[in-house]
mmCIF file of C-alpha atoms in Angstrom:
data_model
loop_
_atom_site.group_PDB
_atom_site.id
_atom_site.type_symbol
_atom_site.label_atom_id
_atom_site.label_comp_id
_atom_site.label_asym_id
_atom_site.label_seq_id
_atom_site.Cartn_x
_atom_site.Cartn_y
_atom_site.Cartn_z
ATOM 1 C CA MET A 3 -8.284 5.729 -15.530
ATOM 2 C CA THR A 4 -10.408 4.541 -12.598
ATOM 3 C CA ILE A 5 -8.944 5.462 -9.203
ATOM 4 C CA THR A 6 -9.916 3.079 -6.419
ATOM 5 C CA PHE A 7 -9.293 3.396 -2.682
ATOM 6 C CA ILE A 8 -9.495 0.196 -0.610
ATOM 7 C CA THR A 9 -9.391 0.031 3.184
ATOM 8 C CA GLY A 10 -7.830 -2.928 4.982
ATOM 9 C CA ALA A 11 -6.004 -3.897 1.810
ATOM 10 C CA ASN A 12 -2.655 -5.173 3.046
ATOM 11 C CA LYS A 13 -3.840 -8.814 3.158
ATOM 12 C CA GLY A 14 -6.677 -11.215 2.412
ATOM 13 C CA ILE A 15 -9.685 -10.047 0.458
ATOM 14 C CA GLY A 16 -8.523 -6.439 0.353
ATOM 15 C CA ARG A 17 -5.136 -7.310 -1.100
ATOM 16 C CA GLU A 18 -6.579 -9.707 -3.665
ATOM 17 C CA THR A 19 -9.152 -7.095 -4.679
ATOM 18 C CA ALA A 20 -6.309 -4.625 -5.193
ATOM 19 C CA ARG A 21 -4.357 -7.127 -7.286
ATOM 20 C CA ARG A 22 -7.305 -7.920 -9.512
ATOM 21 C CA LEU A 23 -8.359 -4.317 -10.023
ATOM 22 C CA ILE A 24 -4.810 -3.300 -10.939
ATOM 23 C CA ALA A 25 -4.920 -6.074 -13.545
ATOM 24 C CA CYS A 26 -8.163 -4.493 -14.815
ATOM 25 C CA GLY A 27 -6.382 -1.158 -15.264
ATOM 26 C CA HIS A 28 -7.410 0.634 -12.069
ATOM 27 C CA THR A 29 -5.080 2.927 -10.191
ATOM 28 C CA VAL A 30 -5.316 1.435 -6.714
ATOM 29 C CA LEU A 31 -4.699 3.293 -3.479
ATOM 30 C CA LEU A 32 -4.013 0.627 -0.888
ATOM 31 C CA GLY A 33 -5.219 1.675 2.543
ATOM 32 C CA ALA A 34 -3.997 -0.078 5.691
ATOM 33 C CA ARG A 35 -3.195 0.844 9.276
ATOM 34 C CA ASP A 36 -0.058 -1.335 9.422
ATOM 35 C CA ARG A 37 2.521 0.749 7.574
ATOM 36 C CA GLU A 38 5.076 -2.019 7.091
ATOM 37 C CA ARG A 39 2.586 -4.515 5.698
ATOM 38 C CA GLY A 40 0.810 -1.845 3.682
ATOM 39 C CA GLU A 41 3.997 -0.622 2.041
ATOM 40 C CA GLU A 42 5.072 -4.216 1.292
ATOM 41 C CA ALA A 43 1.722 -5.047 -0.300
ATOM 42 C CA ALA A 44 1.621 -1.841 -2.331
ATOM 43 C CA ALA A 45 5.149 -2.380 -3.640
ATOM 44 C CA ALA A 46 4.413 -5.987 -4.575
ATOM 45 C CA LEU A 47 1.190 -5.130 -6.383
ATOM 46 C CA GLY A 48 2.025 -1.807 -8.008
ATOM 47 C CA ALA A 49 -0.359 0.229 -5.861
ATOM 48 C CA ARG A 50 0.219 3.400 -3.837
ATOM 49 C CA PHE A 51 0.096 2.938 -0.078
ATOM 50 C CA VAL A 52 -2.031 5.351 1.935
ATOM 51 C CA PRO A 53 -1.936 4.884 5.724
ATOM 52 C CA VAL A 54 -5.405 4.785 7.253
ATOM 53 C CA ASP A 55 -6.896 3.537 10.493
ATOM 54 C CA VAL A 56 -10.663 3.553 10.018
ATOM 55 C CA THR A 57 -11.213 3.797 13.793
ATOM 56 C CA ASP A 58 -9.385 7.129 14.030
ATOM 57 C CA ASP A 59 -10.915 10.397 12.805
ATOM 58 C CA ALA A 60 -7.558 12.112 12.321
ATOM 59 C CA SER A 61 -6.111 9.162 10.404
ATOM 60 C CA VAL A 62 -9.074 9.001 8.024
ATOM 61 C CA ALA A 63 -8.997 12.771 7.494
ATOM 62 C CA ALA A 64 -5.263 12.601 6.768
ATOM 63 C CA ALA A 65 -5.803 9.791 4.262
ATOM 64 C CA ALA A 66 -8.457 11.796 2.428
ATOM 65 C CA ALA A 67 -6.169 14.854 2.396
ATOM 66 C CA ASP A 68 -3.327 12.711 1.031
ATOM 67 C CA VAL A 69 -5.498 11.474 -1.837
ATOM 68 C CA ALA A 70 -6.834 14.969 -2.506
ATOM 69 C CA GLU A 71 -3.265 16.229 -2.830
ATOM 70 C CA HIS A 72 -1.944 13.424 -5.032
ATOM 71 C CA GLU A 73 -4.864 12.126 -7.124
ATOM 72 C CA GLY A 74 -7.499 14.828 -6.650
ATOM 73 C CA ARG A 75 -10.420 12.378 -6.731
ATOM 74 C CA ILE A 76 -11.443 8.770 -6.399
ATOM 75 C CA ASP A 77 -13.939 6.868 -8.526
ATOM 76 C CA VAL A 78 -14.442 3.817 -6.323
ATOM 77 C CA LEU A 79 -14.361 3.531 -2.530
ATOM 78 C CA ILE A 80 -14.203 -0.020 -1.207
ATOM 79 C CA ASN A 81 -14.934 -0.197 2.514
ATOM 80 C CA ASN A 82 -13.242 -3.525 3.170
ATOM 81 C CA ALA A 83 -11.590 -3.185 6.592
ATOM 82 C CA GLY A 84 -13.233 -5.500 9.081
ATOM 83 C CA VAL A 85 -12.744 -7.516 12.261
ATOM 84 C CA GLN A 86 -14.501 -10.622 13.554
ATOM 85 C CA GLY A 87 -14.592 -10.145 17.304
ATOM 86 C CA PRO A 88 -15.447 -12.896 19.807
ATOM 87 C CA PHE A 89 -16.509 -16.267 18.426
ATOM 88 C CA GLY A 90 -19.004 -18.613 20.113
ATOM 89 C CA ASP A 91 -20.854 -18.198 23.422
ATOM 90 C CA PRO A 92 -22.392 -14.699 23.522
ATOM 91 C CA GLY A 93 -22.822 -14.901 27.275
ATOM 92 C CA ASP A 94 -19.363 -13.500 27.853
ATOM 93 C CA LEU A 95 -19.625 -10.496 25.551
ATOM 94 C CA THR A 96 -18.720 -7.104 26.944
ATOM 95 C CA ALA A 97 -19.538 -3.579 25.882
ATOM 96 C CA ALA A 98 -15.848 -3.137 25.028
ATOM 97 C CA ASP A 99 -16.059 -6.124 22.675
ATOM 98 C CA ALA A 100 -19.041 -4.566 20.935
ATOM 99 C CA ARG A 101 -17.428 -1.159 20.601
ATOM 100 C CA ALA A 102 -14.282 -2.672 19.094
ATOM 101 C CA VAL A 103 -16.174 -4.546 16.385
ATOM 102 C CA LEU A 104 -18.697 -1.836 15.556
ATOM 103 C CA ASP A 105 -15.998 0.837 15.443
ATOM 104 C CA VAL A 106 -14.342 -0.938 12.530
ATOM 105 C CA ASN A 107 -17.206 -2.661 10.733
ATOM 106 C CA VAL A 108 -19.873 0.042 10.909
ATOM 107 C CA ILE A 109 -18.610 3.316 12.352
ATOM 108 C CA GLY A 110 -15.394 2.972 10.363
ATOM 109 C CA VAL A 111 -17.448 2.791 7.173
ATOM 110 C CA VAL A 112 -19.337 5.950 8.129
ATOM 111 C CA ARG A 113 -16.111 7.709 9.083
ATOM 112 C CA THR A 114 -14.369 6.784 5.831
ATOM 113 C CA THR A 115 -17.333 7.387 3.556
ATOM 114 C CA THR A 116 -17.962 10.857 4.944
ATOM 115 C CA ALA A 117 -14.295 11.825 4.600
ATOM 116 C CA PHE A 118 -14.042 10.562 1.024
ATOM 117 C CA LEU A 119 -17.370 11.860 -0.307
ATOM 118 C CA PRO A 120 -15.864 15.133 -1.597
ATOM 119 C CA LEU A 121 -13.327 13.107 -3.600
ATOM 120 C CA LEU A 122 -16.012 10.769 -4.937
ATOM 121 C CA ARG A 123 -18.134 13.702 -6.025
ATOM 122 C CA ARG A 124 -15.327 14.794 -8.325
ATOM 123 C CA SER A 125 -15.754 11.548 -10.285
ATOM 124 C CA ASP A 126 -17.916 11.164 -13.381
ATOM 125 C CA ASP A 127 -19.139 7.794 -12.102
ATOM 126 C CA PRO A 128 -18.677 7.478 -8.322
ATOM 127 C CA VAL A 129 -19.096 4.085 -6.664
ATOM 128 C CA ILE A 130 -19.093 2.905 -3.041
ATOM 129 C CA ILE A 131 -18.790 -0.806 -2.256
ATOM 130 C CA ASN A 132 -19.304 -2.012 1.295
ATOM 131 C CA VAL A 133 -17.862 -5.443 1.990
ATOM 132 C CA SER A 134 -20.587 -7.065 4.041
ATOM 133 C CA SER A 135 -21.364 -10.740 4.694
ATOM 134 C CA GLY A 136 -24.076 -13.342 4.439
ATOM 135 C CA MET A 137 -23.596 -13.605 8.205
ATOM 136 C CA GLY A 138 -25.644 -10.411 8.406
ATOM 137 C CA SER A 139 -28.595 -11.967 6.565
ATOM 138 C CA LEU A 140 -31.546 -13.214 8.597
ATOM 139 C CA ALA A 141 -32.470 -15.599 5.795
ATOM 140 C CA PHE A 142 -28.990 -17.103 5.492
ATOM 141 C CA THR A 143 -28.416 -17.486 9.224
ATOM 142 C CA HIS A 144 -31.766 -19.285 9.608
ATOM 143 C CA ASP A 145 -31.310 -21.613 6.631
ATOM 144 C CA PRO A 146 -29.996 -24.990 7.877
ATOM 145 C CA GLY A 147 -28.652 -25.706 4.428
ATOM 146 C CA ARG A 148 -26.204 -22.808 4.611
ATOM 147 C CA SER A 149 -22.949 -22.614 6.552
ATOM 148 C CA GLU A 150 -23.960 -19.221 7.998
ATOM 149 C CA SER A 151 -26.616 -20.977 10.115
ATOM 150 C CA ARG A 152 -24.006 -23.071 11.895
ATOM 151 C CA VAL A 153 -21.730 -20.256 13.081
ATOM 152 C CA VAL A 154 -22.087 -18.209 16.271
ATOM 153 C CA VAL A 155 -20.198 -14.959 15.863
ATOM 154 C CA PRO A 156 -22.625 -12.457 17.368
ATOM 155 C CA LEU A 157 -20.899 -9.114 17.037
ATOM 156 C CA TYR A 158 -19.578 -9.747 13.523
ATOM 157 C CA ALA A 159 -22.999 -10.916 12.326
ATOM 158 C CA SER A 160 -24.742 -7.974 13.969
ATOM 159 C CA SER A 161 -22.278 -5.487 12.507
ATOM 160 C CA LYS A 162 -22.749 -6.879 9.009
ATOM 161 C CA ALA A 163 -26.540 -6.709 9.353
ATOM 162 C CA ALA A 164 -26.102 -3.052 10.285
ATOM 163 C CA LEU A 165 -23.765 -2.509 7.342
ATOM 164 C CA THR A 166 -26.187 -3.916 4.799
ATOM 165 C CA MET A 167 -28.927 -1.603 6.089
ATOM 166 C CA LEU A 168 -26.501 1.316 6.091
ATOM 167 C CA THR A 169 -25.789 0.513 2.449
ATOM 168 C CA THR A 170 -29.473 0.790 1.527
ATOM 169 C CA GLN A 171 -29.719 4.133 3.285
ATOM 170 C CA TYR A 172 -26.647 5.488 1.514
ATOM 171 C CA ALA A 173 -28.045 4.239 -1.791
ATOM 172 C CA LYS A 174 -31.298 6.118 -1.194
ATOM 173 C CA GLY A 175 -29.703 9.257 0.164
ATOM 174 C CA LEU A 176 -26.525 9.824 -1.864
ATOM 175 C CA GLU A 177 -27.740 11.148 -5.163
ATOM 176 C CA GLY A 178 -25.574 10.307 -8.155
ATOM 177 C CA ILE A 179 -23.447 7.715 -6.322
ATOM 178 C CA ARG A 180 -23.887 3.965 -6.749
ATOM 179 C CA VAL A 181 -23.741 2.279 -3.344
ATOM 180 C CA ASN A 182 -23.815 -1.506 -3.142
ATOM 181 C CA ALA A 183 -22.792 -4.275 -0.752
ATOM 182 C CA ALA A 184 -20.796 -7.404 -1.549
ATOM 183 C CA ASP A 185 -20.776 -10.740 0.263
ATOM 184 C CA PRO A 186 -17.430 -12.478 -0.310
ATOM 185 C CA GLY A 187 -18.784 -15.784 1.009
ATOM 186 C CA TYR A 188 -16.913 -18.254 3.209
ATOM 187 C CA THR A 189 -13.422 -17.427 2.041
ATOM 188 C CA ALA A 190 -10.124 -18.700 3.443
ATOM 189 C CA THR A 191 -8.536 -15.678 5.161
ATOM 190 C CA ASP A 192 -6.906 -14.782 8.471
ATOM 191 C CA ILE A 193 -10.271 -13.773 9.924
ATOM 192 C CA ASN A 194 -11.434 -17.422 9.964
ATOM 193 C CA GLY A 195 -8.072 -19.135 10.354
ATOM 194 C CA HIS A 196 -8.082 -19.951 6.631
ATOM 195 C CA SER A 197 -10.909 -22.424 7.158
ATOM 196 C CA GLY A 198 -13.092 -21.004 4.383
ATOM 197 C CA SER A 199 -14.131 -23.195 1.482
ATOM 198 C CA GLN A 200 -13.482 -20.538 -1.162
ATOM 199 C CA THR A 201 -10.184 -19.191 -2.425
ATOM 200 C CA VAL A 202 -9.427 -15.550 -1.855
ATOM 201 C CA THR A 203 -9.874 -14.977 -5.583
ATOM 202 C CA GLU A 204 -13.371 -16.470 -5.480
ATOM 203 C CA GLY A 205 -14.069 -14.330 -2.442
ATOM 204 C CA THR A 206 -13.347 -11.150 -4.382
ATOM 205 C CA ASP A 207 -15.532 -11.942 -7.400
ATOM 206 C CA ALA A 208 -18.505 -9.896 -6.186
ATOM 207 C CA ILE A 209 -16.370 -6.908 -5.178
ATOM 208 C CA VAL A 210 -14.523 -6.847 -8.493
ATOM 209 C CA ALA A 211 -17.802 -7.162 -10.400
ATOM 210 C CA LEU A 212 -19.245 -4.121 -8.621
ATOM 211 C CA ALA A 213 -16.024 -2.134 -9.065
ATOM 212 C CA THR A 214 -15.864 -2.737 -12.803
ATOM 213 C CA GLU A 215 -19.495 -2.126 -13.785
ATOM 214 C CA GLY A 216 -20.165 0.619 -16.245
ATOM 215 C CA PRO A 217 -22.153 3.809 -15.665
ATOM 216 C CA GLY A 218 -25.845 3.223 -15.138
ATOM 217 C CA ALA A 219 -25.521 -0.009 -13.176
ATOM 218 C CA GLY A 220 -27.893 -0.324 -10.250
ATOM 219 C CA THR A 221 -27.576 0.984 -6.727
ATOM 220 C CA GLY A 222 -28.805 -0.426 -3.426
ATOM 221 C CA ARG A 223 -27.907 -4.030 -4.274
ATOM 222 C CA PHE A 224 -26.393 -6.840 -2.221
ATOM 223 C CA ILE A 225 -24.534 -9.399 -4.330
ATOM 224 C CA ASP A 226 -22.319 -12.430 -3.952
ATOM 225 C CA ARG A 227 -20.273 -14.186 -6.621
ATOM 226 C CA HIS A 228 -23.388 -15.926 -7.928
ATOM 227 C CA GLY A 229 -25.603 -12.873 -8.250
ATOM 228 C CA GLU A 230 -27.990 -10.680 -6.310
ATOM 229 C CA ILE A 231 -28.986 -11.497 -2.714
ATOM 230 C CA ALA A 232 -32.359 -10.518 -1.265
ATOM 231 C CA TRP A 233 -32.253 -7.891 1.480
ATOM 232 C CA SER A 234 -33.307 -10.115 4.362
#
């Protein structure tokens, strides 16, 4: 049975990903920093809750130790936890704003991936999925026909651009592990005040597709629910 660990999974895209993968037969470990919400989500879905705050070294290490003790390995790591940060005029941004966003969206992925690599390497078919965004694409944010070009969310967009590049570097450097990025698209979740045009189920299509591929599928890809996205 495929064992999947998802960060930031107590609500939104993370929770819906957990629900869908459980329906596909995965054993899902639902990671969240809010214990009450995490336990509620895990109980409702049939997952096992694992407390994790991706901005805290000790918390991530404890989560990995918990999984090592109970499951012994994971097959899929989904780095989903993310924050938006300030919206609009970038003239008021502070260094503290930048640190807060990057610590979750980029450094948190590094922190979690490094901690969980020993567990992934015990899998016969290890997979890492980084939940990125079209907001990190130069092509999308410069295309007037796309919604990404009409949004000013500087730290989020910058962090997702960094995450897509980080994904390519992991894909090149982590031998034997498939590492890909998924763009959920403009999905109605708390992060955008539920203004997105897609349902949360539509927003998880790309993640679920990457998590359920068979051995031998490609690495170093960036996909949305319609297919592969160019790295630009």
